[in-house]
Amino acid sequence: MTIETGHAAHSCGAVQRKGRASRRAPQPAGPAELRKILLFSNVDESTLSRLSADAKIESFHDGDQLFRQGSPVTDLPFVVSGYVKLLRIAPSGRQTLIAIRSGGEMIGEAPTGPDEIHTVSAEAVGATKVLKLPATRFIRLLKESPSLCAAVMRESKDSIGRLMGEVESLKSQNADQRLARFILLLCPPGEDRCRFRLPYDKRLIAARLGVKQETLSRAFAKLRAHGVRTETRNVHVESVSHLADQCDRLGQRARSAFGRRNAEKRHDAA
Amino acid sequence: MTIETGHAAHSCGAVQRKGRASRRAPQPAGPAELRKILLFSNVDESTLSRLSADAKIESFHDGDQLFRQGSPVTDLPFVVSGYVKLLRIAPSGRQTLIAIRSGGEMIGEAPTGPDEIHTVSAEAVGATKVLKLPATRFIRLLKESPSLCAAVMRESKDSIGRLMGEVESLKSQNADQRLARFILLLCPPGEDRCRFRLPYDKRLIAARLGVKQETLSRAFAKLRAHGVRTETRNVHVESVSHLADQCDRLGQRARSAFGRRNAEKRHDAA
DNA sequence: CGCCGACTTGAGCAATCTCAATCATGGTGG
DNA sequence: CCACCATGATTGAGATTGCTCAAGTCGGCG
């Protein structure tokens, strides 16, 4: 686990990076934009249009901070394009990646009352567009729209499920297995042999998997033996099904000579 | 990470353990019982009494399974007394501890619609009493009571926050640090020097921290140098504040001879 | 008294990290 | 067009953490 940020060594305050000019020129957004957000896919039309009244779309550059852990929640942001890192920052200053949000996903938590506080920091990965809804309006509509309420509850459960999966994989899988599972997630469904591009650089992937960059690199090397080729950001999987099969075996002890199969039945944490 | 269950090597199906007789004699429960549940602390009286109509209290023995991952959600359970483990079970059969629920806490997720499926398995730790609300009634009231809705959303956010903390600590702390933090959590607030009992056995604590039992044992041994004594289940902390201070230092590399302090500024995963 | 389960301890090994060097790549300026 | 630099990625070597196996302690209970 634990990877350095590479560039933004400080990343405190909404620092503008790379000296580019055009940062943060809020654009208005309408119901059409909102409808593209997963959370709203089942929300009724009228709520949606009321929600979109003060919606704004903002652009960020790589490393820009969207909000900081401990600061008050003033609005509810969603990723329109690009990626956003969610980080926990310990008192020591140590930053730990908690999750990465991509297009259509909510960043942070839906506020349900006034005076809430961010429990994580959020930072743009590459050029990113974000749609922001003012928290106050959102909170008001939450009280009036059951369909919005239901959507938020569904989203929360999703989020809980994903985090539990994260805990499970950190507790029970090694780096090779986590990488294999990560790759399987990226494979377009349907084809057994496939080719795609990694969504972000390997430093970030390493942090996402909770390993050092060097360890990730070695894990990729190990997967070559199982039909996974990489050229920088491009990945080629010879057989998705075969990789999925191997996934378990990657956890097997490297077996010093004669192996005493304690086949299956490994009780992990219980 | 990863600990064996010790006893219930199979734990499949609602197995009755230890051959005791008196298992599962559902008792009715009233609003008074519900009020003790954290989730309901701010729910209005009328909703609460309607909710309690079909509430039942059931008793379980150590190792009994309350529900199984993948099975349909028929009711919403809460811990009245004792502890309940939440486990994820991989296709390989490997079980991973996700969380431990204690008195007043909700087990599993609040159902928001029909036909939901459990995403974890739940198993009693020691003798445990559980309050169950039928899912259908709960779902109905959720649609009618904004205060119940709000309570569920608050609970979800809590849960998300705790899971994020879990991910953070698994990614960024070693076994010693995790144990130190765990102990600090158990210390009664106020006193600097304190003494208390561990809530469950060390095998379970190890699983909770994501390490093997032997590793936990060694971590306890290391903490003795920082004023933490243990006699089986009793813990004595000489100075809570001192332990809290040491917490960070426990992560420091054991420093082979001359140490190049790279004091602070460790960017973990980002 | 003897067994069993929980816990501890020791020894060796595997996974991962750290440090450091190297390599590839894309962009920049001359 | 090319030398040069910054950044990301890879690789090697050695240190450290945590795991596995195995034995031993301790306390309770039949």
XYZ file of C-alpha atoms (C1' of nucleotides) in Angstrom:
600
model
C 0.000 0.000 0.000
C 0.918 3.587 0.116
C 2.077 5.532 -2.870
C 3.425 8.996 -3.286
C 1.427 11.611 -5.098
C 4.251 12.156 -7.519
C 3.552 15.731 -8.295
C 1.324 17.716 -5.972
C 3.495 17.227 -2.926
C 1.518 19.756 -0.953
C -1.987 19.674 -2.325
C -3.505 21.894 0.282
C -6.082 24.491 -0.552
C -7.507 24.591 -4.019
C -4.155 25.015 -5.647
C -4.130 25.700 -9.309
C -1.722 23.416 -11.029
C 0.432 23.682 -14.124
C -0.112 27.416 -14.335
C -2.823 26.985 -16.951
C -5.253 29.817 -17.266
C -8.784 28.613 -17.897
C -9.512 27.200 -14.497
C -12.931 27.099 -12.967
C -15.398 28.897 -15.128
C -18.714 27.608 -13.744
C -21.234 26.828 -16.447
C -24.918 26.408 -15.797
C -26.324 22.900 -16.209
C -29.836 21.646 -16.924
C -31.943 18.539 -16.266
C -30.379 16.820 -19.256
C -26.986 16.854 -17.576
C -28.450 15.632 -14.311
C -30.114 12.715 -16.012
C -26.702 11.381 -16.958
C -25.823 11.046 -13.298
C -26.383 7.532 -11.990
C -27.945 8.709 -8.765
C -30.732 10.432 -10.652
C -31.592 7.727 -13.120
C -34.836 6.936 -11.309
C -35.686 10.329 -9.917
C -38.893 11.947 -11.143
C -38.764 14.665 -13.767
C -40.082 17.495 -11.652
C -37.641 16.935 -8.819
C -34.880 16.745 -11.341
C -35.679 20.042 -12.964
C -36.037 21.733 -9.616
C -32.742 20.245 -8.575
C -31.025 21.545 -11.656
C -31.975 25.150 -11.024
C -28.667 26.123 -9.450
C -26.567 23.318 -10.877
C -23.147 24.346 -12.115
C -20.490 22.577 -14.093
C -16.897 23.323 -13.174
C -13.621 22.249 -14.717
C -10.547 21.159 -12.829
C -6.984 20.319 -13.719
C -4.902 17.442 -12.516
C -4.280 17.720 -8.807
C -6.822 20.451 -8.113
C -8.565 19.958 -4.837
C -12.380 19.902 -4.988
C -12.904 19.935 -1.256
C -11.008 19.156 1.852
C -11.584 16.678 4.638
C -12.989 18.531 7.625
C -14.430 21.415 5.641
C -18.168 22.098 5.575
C -20.265 20.521 2.841
C -21.601 23.331 0.679
C -22.615 21.337 -2.352
C -22.990 17.889 -3.762
C -20.598 17.159 -6.639
C -20.709 14.521 -9.364
C -18.091 13.517 -11.894
C -19.141 14.474 -15.413
C -15.885 13.478 -17.076
C -12.473 12.450 -15.857
C -11.716 10.989 -12.433
C -11.661 12.153 -8.852
C -9.619 10.689 -6.005
C -11.072 10.481 -2.525
C -8.377 10.676 0.142
C -8.288 10.353 3.888
C -5.665 12.546 5.478
C -4.293 11.455 8.850
C -3.172 13.988 11.466
C 0.380 13.039 10.509
C -0.277 14.308 7.008
C -0.228 10.844 5.510
C -2.698 10.568 2.656
C -4.515 7.346 1.877
C -6.551 6.740 -1.215
C -10.037 5.567 -0.337
C -11.722 5.439 -3.719
C -11.707 6.783 -7.248
C -14.885 8.172 -8.744
C -15.533 8.270 -12.466
C -18.116 9.654 -14.868
C -21.681 9.672 -13.558
C -20.684 8.897 -9.983
C -21.268 10.959 -6.896
C -18.275 12.442 -5.104
C -18.520 12.494 -1.331
C -21.752 11.892 0.503
C -25.213 13.280 -0.078
C -25.858 15.836 2.654
C -29.014 15.128 4.643
C -28.962 18.131 6.946
C -27.200 21.418 7.540
C -23.676 21.770 8.917
C -22.215 18.571 7.610
C -18.489 18.061 7.293
C -16.523 16.293 4.567
C -15.026 13.053 5.818
C -12.561 12.813 2.939
C -10.699 15.133 0.611
C -11.313 15.051 -3.123
C -8.795 15.782 -5.836
C -9.048 15.812 -9.634
C -7.123 13.197 -11.606
C -6.261 14.777 -14.931
C -8.665 17.227 -16.552
C -12.035 16.751 -14.946
C -15.519 18.215 -15.216
C -17.720 18.242 -12.165
C -21.387 19.016 -11.738
C -22.263 20.698 -8.455
C -25.635 20.972 -6.764
C -25.986 23.390 -3.861
C -26.363 21.405 -0.647
C -29.175 23.516 0.774
C -31.420 22.972 -2.199
C -30.586 19.300 -2.274
C -31.473 18.905 1.378
C -34.773 20.663 0.868
C -35.747 18.487 -2.070
C -34.689 15.395 -0.213
C -37.469 16.124 2.266
C -40.011 16.570 -0.493
C -39.175 13.873 -2.979
C -39.504 10.223 -2.004
C -37.903 9.170 -5.271
C -34.836 11.245 -4.493
C -34.775 9.774 -1.022
C -34.924 6.289 -2.415
C -32.159 7.091 -4.867
C -29.894 8.321 -2.107
C -30.538 5.223 -0.020
C -29.811 2.972 -2.958
C -26.610 4.859 -3.676
C -25.504 4.549 -0.055
C -26.058 0.829 -0.064
C -24.051 0.557 -3.240
C -21.277 2.474 -1.699
C -21.323 0.293 1.398
C -21.205 -2.806 -0.754
C -18.227 -1.553 -2.670
C -16.372 -0.561 0.474
C -17.032 -3.970 1.977
C -15.584 -5.502 -1.150
C -12.566 -3.312 -0.669
C -12.101 -4.433 2.911
C -12.545 -8.027 1.858
C -9.937 -7.811 -0.835
C -7.437 -5.954 1.335
C -7.823 -8.540 4.055
C -7.893 -11.681 2.012
C -6.023 -11.211 -1.242
C -2.442 -10.542 -2.156
C -1.245 -7.951 -4.636
C -1.354 -10.318 -7.609
C -4.936 -11.316 -6.938
C -6.075 -7.776 -6.411
C -4.508 -6.721 -9.676
C -6.054 -9.653 -11.514
C -9.465 -8.765 -10.161
C -8.949 -5.142 -11.055
C -8.085 -6.071 -14.625
C -11.100 -8.348 -14.870
C -13.258 -5.437 -13.826
C -11.929 -3.374 -16.697
C -12.434 -6.022 -19.355
C -15.347 -5.185 -21.612
C -18.022 -7.828 -21.051
C -18.690 -10.430 -23.709
C -15.332 -11.039 -25.312
C -12.925 -13.551 -23.889
C -9.880 -12.061 -25.568
C -9.751 -8.320 -25.175
C -7.705 -5.192 -25.312
C -8.248 -1.912 -23.507
C -6.573 1.092 -21.970
C -5.907 1.607 -18.297
C -8.081 4.407 -16.967
C -5.268 6.147 -15.105
C -1.560 5.833 -14.503
C 0.019 2.956 -12.647
C 0.908 5.035 -9.655
C -2.786 5.590 -9.059
C -3.672 1.993 -9.756
C -1.093 0.956 -7.192
C -2.653 3.258 -4.614
C -6.070 1.939 -5.491
C -4.918 -1.607 -4.882
C -3.082 -0.617 -1.747
C 0.446 -1.480 -2.848
C 3.593 0.362 -3.828
C 4.200 1.139 -7.438
C 7.115 -1.276 -7.629
C 4.972 -4.056 -6.267
C 2.334 -3.330 -8.876
C 4.942 -3.498 -11.580
C 6.051 -6.912 -10.379
C 2.465 -8.068 -10.155
C 1.947 -7.080 -13.786
C 5.082 -9.018 -14.630
C 3.700 -12.081 -12.888
C 0.405 -11.842 -14.755
C 2.236 -12.021 -18.076
C 2.490 -15.726 -17.412
C -1.306 -15.825 -17.342
C -1.969 -14.071 -20.609
C -1.913 -10.426 -19.592
C 0.336 -8.226 -21.739
C 0.861 -4.553 -21.143
C 2.518 -1.859 -23.204
C 2.505 1.207 -20.997
C -1.174 1.961 -20.702
C -2.548 -0.653 -23.057
C -3.572 -4.002 -21.744
C -4.204 -7.166 -23.699
C -5.892 -10.093 -21.997
C -5.618 -13.372 -23.889
C -8.437 -15.076 -22.067
C -10.652 -13.418 -19.542
C -12.122 -16.699 -18.379
C -8.693 -18.225 -17.915
C -7.552 -15.216 -15.911
C -10.636 -15.442 -13.746
C -9.836 -19.087 -13.071
C -6.265 -18.320 -12.150
C -7.354 -15.639 -9.738
C -7.701 -18.010 -6.820
C -4.531 -19.872 -7.578
C -2.539 -16.646 -7.430
C -3.135 -16.671 -3.710
C -1.702 -20.125 -3.278
C 1.545 -20.261 -1.445
C 4.445 -20.557 -3.890
C 4.739 -24.101 -2.543
C 8.247 -25.102 -1.559
C 8.679 -28.371 -3.418
C 6.223 -31.032 -2.270
C 3.003 -29.239 -1.557
C 0.619 -30.345 1.111
C -2.644 -29.300 -0.470
C -4.856 -27.893 2.151
C -7.186 -27.495 -0.756
C -9.987 -25.017 -0.244
C -11.556 -24.476 3.111
C -9.384 -21.562 4.088
C -11.103 -19.620 6.780
C -9.863 -16.207 6.505
C -11.001 -13.961 9.137
C -13.821 -15.036 11.262
C -5.024 -10.856 8.036
C -7.038 -13.988 7.896
C -7.850 -16.065 10.905
C -9.478 -19.435 11.278
C -12.827 -19.687 12.938
C -11.458 -22.082 15.467
C -14.663 -23.919 16.106
C -17.455 -23.710 13.557
C -15.422 -25.033 10.684
C -18.447 -25.399 8.492
C -20.925 -22.747 9.559
C -23.306 -23.236 6.688
C -27.021 -23.133 7.153
C -28.404 -22.085 10.488
C -26.553 -24.729 12.358
C -27.316 -25.125 15.993
C -24.134 -25.220 17.979
C -23.104 -26.854 21.202
C -26.175 -28.993 21.288
C -27.903 -26.642 23.717
C -31.643 -26.816 23.766
C -33.240 -23.420 24.214
C -32.462 -22.011 20.835
C -34.604 -19.491 19.065
C -37.739 -18.865 21.045
C -38.959 -15.616 19.485
C -40.279 -13.154 22.030
C -42.450 -10.188 21.151
C -40.847 -6.760 21.568
C -42.358 -3.314 22.086
C -41.476 0.312 21.372
C -39.363 0.438 24.520
C -36.989 -2.125 23.080
C -36.847 -0.321 19.760
C -35.966 2.942 21.426
C -32.739 1.389 22.663
C -31.634 0.860 19.087
C -29.337 3.625 17.853
C -31.049 3.857 14.500
C -34.330 4.780 16.120
C -33.108 7.317 18.616
C -34.599 10.180 16.624
C -37.560 8.450 15.044
C -41.007 9.728 15.985
C -43.086 7.874 18.526
C -45.902 6.833 16.237
C -43.626 5.352 13.603
C -41.790 3.527 16.314
C -44.861 1.933 17.764
C -46.129 0.930 14.352
C -42.723 -0.492 13.600
C -42.721 -2.544 16.767
C -45.964 -4.312 15.940
C -44.314 -7.439 14.561
C -40.947 -7.035 16.241
C -39.468 -10.200 17.686
C -36.506 -10.885 19.884
C -34.558 -14.046 19.186
C -31.659 -15.646 20.989
C -28.637 -17.209 19.372
C -25.675 -19.203 20.524
C -22.086 -18.808 19.576
C -21.585 -19.599 15.920
C -25.257 -19.596 14.939
C -25.864 -18.085 11.579
C -28.419 -15.259 11.461
C -28.554 -15.016 7.724
C -26.471 -15.965 4.776
C -24.845 -13.940 2.031
C -26.934 -14.265 -1.116
C -30.163 -15.120 0.678
C -33.198 -12.848 0.469
C -33.662 -10.160 3.092
C -36.782 -11.019 5.059
C -36.210 -8.826 8.067
C -34.034 -6.169 9.559
C -32.106 -7.344 12.625
C -30.423 -5.384 15.406
C -28.109 -6.527 18.149
C -29.767 -6.307 21.534
C -26.956 -7.953 23.462
C -23.796 -9.788 22.533
C -21.957 -9.449 19.231
C -22.532 -10.393 15.625
C -19.864 -10.975 12.977
C -20.454 -9.875 9.393
C -18.590 -12.067 6.921
C -18.022 -12.033 3.208
C -17.745 -15.480 1.721
C -15.789 -15.852 -1.500
C -16.692 -18.473 -4.117
C -13.649 -20.405 -2.883
C -15.276 -20.658 0.510
C -12.821 -18.311 2.130
C -14.483 -16.218 4.801
C -13.412 -12.684 5.557
C -14.559 -10.692 8.531
C -15.999 -7.372 7.448
C -17.285 -5.941 10.690
C -18.514 -6.756 14.164
C -21.786 -5.318 15.396
C -22.542 -4.796 19.056
C -25.500 -3.780 21.231
C -27.841 -1.238 19.681
C -26.351 -1.554 16.212
C -28.048 -2.612 13.021
C -26.962 -5.864 11.389
C -26.912 -5.841 7.625
C -28.504 -3.107 5.576
C -31.914 -1.525 5.874
C -34.044 -2.868 3.027
C -35.514 -0.136 0.840
C -37.506 -2.289 -1.541
C -38.697 -5.845 -2.103
C -36.463 -8.695 -3.257
C -33.220 -7.559 -1.736
C -30.340 -9.916 -1.131
C -27.906 -10.063 1.767
C -24.420 -8.987 0.723
C -22.794 -10.542 3.793
C -23.395 -13.419 6.159
C -24.015 -12.792 9.841
C -23.039 -15.055 12.703
C -23.479 -14.757 16.467
C -20.402 -14.344 18.642
C -21.230 -15.943 21.967
C -24.755 -15.800 23.349
C -26.588 -13.063 21.519
C -30.032 -11.504 21.496
C -31.322 -10.012 18.290
C -34.349 -7.868 17.586
C -35.946 -8.461 14.205
C -38.296 -6.242 12.263
C -40.097 -7.720 9.263
C -38.677 -6.182 6.097
C -42.028 -5.599 4.419
C -43.369 -3.506 7.250
C -40.133 -1.612 7.517
C -40.168 -0.807 3.816
C -43.732 0.411 4.027
C -43.013 2.707 6.957
C -39.895 3.988 5.281
C -42.123 5.439 2.587
C -44.378 7.081 5.143
C -42.021 8.381 7.765
C -39.498 11.080 6.884
C -37.878 10.735 10.280
C -37.266 7.047 9.669
C -35.906 7.906 6.256
C -33.539 10.432 7.746
C -32.430 7.926 10.360
C -31.608 5.359 7.723
C -29.627 7.859 5.701
C -27.684 8.949 8.762
C -26.955 5.356 9.629
C -25.714 4.657 6.114
C -23.365 7.585 6.210
C -22.032 6.414 9.515
C -21.449 3.012 8.125
C -19.671 4.438 5.105
C -17.471 6.544 7.339
C -16.497 3.553 9.423
C -15.753 1.425 6.384
C -13.596 4.177 4.948
C -11.716 4.273 8.217
C -11.240 0.552 7.876
C -9.847 0.860 4.375
C -7.581 3.663 5.496
C -6.172 1.688 8.352
C -5.691 -1.466 6.310
C -3.863 0.499 3.641
C -1.749 2.745 5.759
C -1.066 1.139 9.125
C 0.812 -1.903 10.267
C -0.451 -4.466 12.743
C 1.001 -2.688 15.770
C -0.620 0.591 14.886
C -3.962 -1.005 14.173
C -3.904 -2.764 17.515
C -2.922 0.429 19.329
C -5.791 2.276 17.718
C -8.165 -0.531 18.533
C -7.143 -0.424 22.182
C -7.519 3.349 22.284
C -11.036 2.928 20.993
C -11.857 0.631 23.884
C -10.449 2.876 26.582
C -13.204 4.522 28.597
C -13.033 8.252 27.939
C -11.763 10.590 30.623
C -9.145 8.604 32.452
C -5.556 8.499 31.282
C -4.729 5.321 33.116
C -7.352 2.660 32.634
C -8.267 -0.962 32.821
C -10.917 -2.855 30.892
C -11.889 -6.169 29.402
C -11.541 -7.119 25.758
C -14.991 -7.470 24.193
C -14.236 -10.767 22.484
C -11.462 -13.289 22.154
C -8.138 -12.581 20.526
C -8.850 -14.698 17.531
C -11.718 -12.413 16.653
C -9.726 -9.291 17.386
C -7.041 -10.553 15.056
C -9.608 -11.060 12.297
C -11.020 -7.644 12.963
C -7.580 -6.085 12.549
C -6.854 -8.188 9.515
C -3.917 -10.161 10.896
C -3.198 -13.691 12.044
C -3.600 -14.545 15.672
C 0.131 -15.045 16.116
C 0.797 -11.619 14.693
C -1.690 -10.103 17.091
C -0.001 -11.835 19.972
C 3.333 -10.354 18.962
C 1.763 -6.949 18.524
C 0.437 -7.128 22.077
C 3.917 -8.077 23.200
C 5.365 -5.045 21.438
C 2.834 -2.737 23.067
C 3.965 -3.838 26.506
C 6.916 -1.517 25.998
C 4.412 1.320 25.643
C 2.459 0.713 28.799
C -0.107 -1.832 27.676
C -0.343 -4.908 29.929
C -2.639 -7.805 29.256
C -3.630 -10.787 31.350
C -5.715 -12.943 29.067
C -8.762 -10.768 28.499
C -7.952 -7.892 30.819
C -6.088 -4.906 29.517
C -4.330 -2.235 31.523
C -3.209 0.939 29.795
C -0.751 3.014 31.800
C -1.290 6.187 29.839
C -3.828 6.609 27.112
C -2.324 9.892 25.946
C 1.136 8.383 25.758
C -0.159 5.439 23.769
C -1.935 7.799 21.390
C 1.332 9.654 20.872
C 3.256 6.467 20.207
C 0.707 5.386 17.648
C 2.420 7.165 14.784
C 5.886 6.099 15.824
C 4.852 2.445 15.700
C 4.731 2.806 11.963
C 8.255 4.065 11.749
C 10.696 1.703 10.206
C 12.661 -0.176 12.837
C 15.589 1.917 11.652
C 18.764 -0.052 11.083
C 21.371 1.887 13.075
C 21.745 5.481 11.912
C 18.279 6.620 10.917
C 17.672 9.127 8.168
C 14.578 10.775 9.523
C 12.283 11.454 6.701
C 10.124 13.005 9.356
C 6.479 13.456 8.467
C 5.247 14.105 4.981
C 4.627 10.524 4.054
C 2.228 10.396 1.163
C 0.529 7.182 1.366
C -1.678 6.355 -1.430
C -2.625 9.095 -3.690
C -5.813 -36.087 36.343
C -5.830 -35.358 31.682
C -7.728 -33.127 27.715
C -9.104 -29.184 25.080
C -9.170 -24.704 23.547
C -7.132 -20.212 23.670
C -2.996 -18.027 23.692
C 2.094 -17.511 23.274
C 6.527 -18.191 21.382
C 10.137 -19.604 18.152
C 12.088 -20.499 13.528
C 11.971 -20.037 8.792
C 9.888 -18.281 4.735
C 7.108 -15.420 1.554
C 5.218 -10.997 0.385
C 5.970 -6.430 0.292
C 8.515 -2.365 1.103
C 12.655 0.649 0.590
C 16.324 2.379 -1.790
C 18.645 3.012 -5.893
C 19.693 2.543 -10.647
C 18.028 2.215 -15.215
C 14.993 2.756 -19.065
C 11.287 4.664 -22.009
C 8.693 8.541 -23.504
C 7.067 12.908 -24.484
C 7.940 17.696 -24.507
C 11.180 21.669 -24.806
C 14.432 24.618 -26.445
C 18.182 25.390 -29.379
C 16.024 17.692 -36.071
C 18.254 16.541 -31.966
C 20.142 16.884 -27.254
C 18.204 17.045 -22.847
C 15.116 16.818 -19.041
C 11.141 15.439 -16.304
C 8.070 11.820 -15.329
C 6.429 7.273 -15.216
C 7.712 2.566 -15.279
C 10.762 -1.289 -14.593
C 14.191 -3.925 -12.280
C 17.545 -5.394 -8.751
C 19.148 -6.002 -3.958
C 18.416 -6.022 0.689
C 15.439 -5.051 4.824
C 11.170 -5.704 7.165
C 6.614 -7.305 8.070
C 3.568 -10.704 8.531
C 2.506 -15.603 7.584
C 3.133 -20.697 8.274
C 4.347 -24.444 10.817
C 5.203 -26.362 15.064
C 5.786 -26.677 19.843
C 4.794 -25.243 24.283
C 2.105 -22.753 28.129
C -1.938 -21.911 30.691
C -6.543 -22.313 32.577
C -10.895 -24.529 32.832
C -13.614 -28.590 32.861
C -15.180 -33.409 32.770
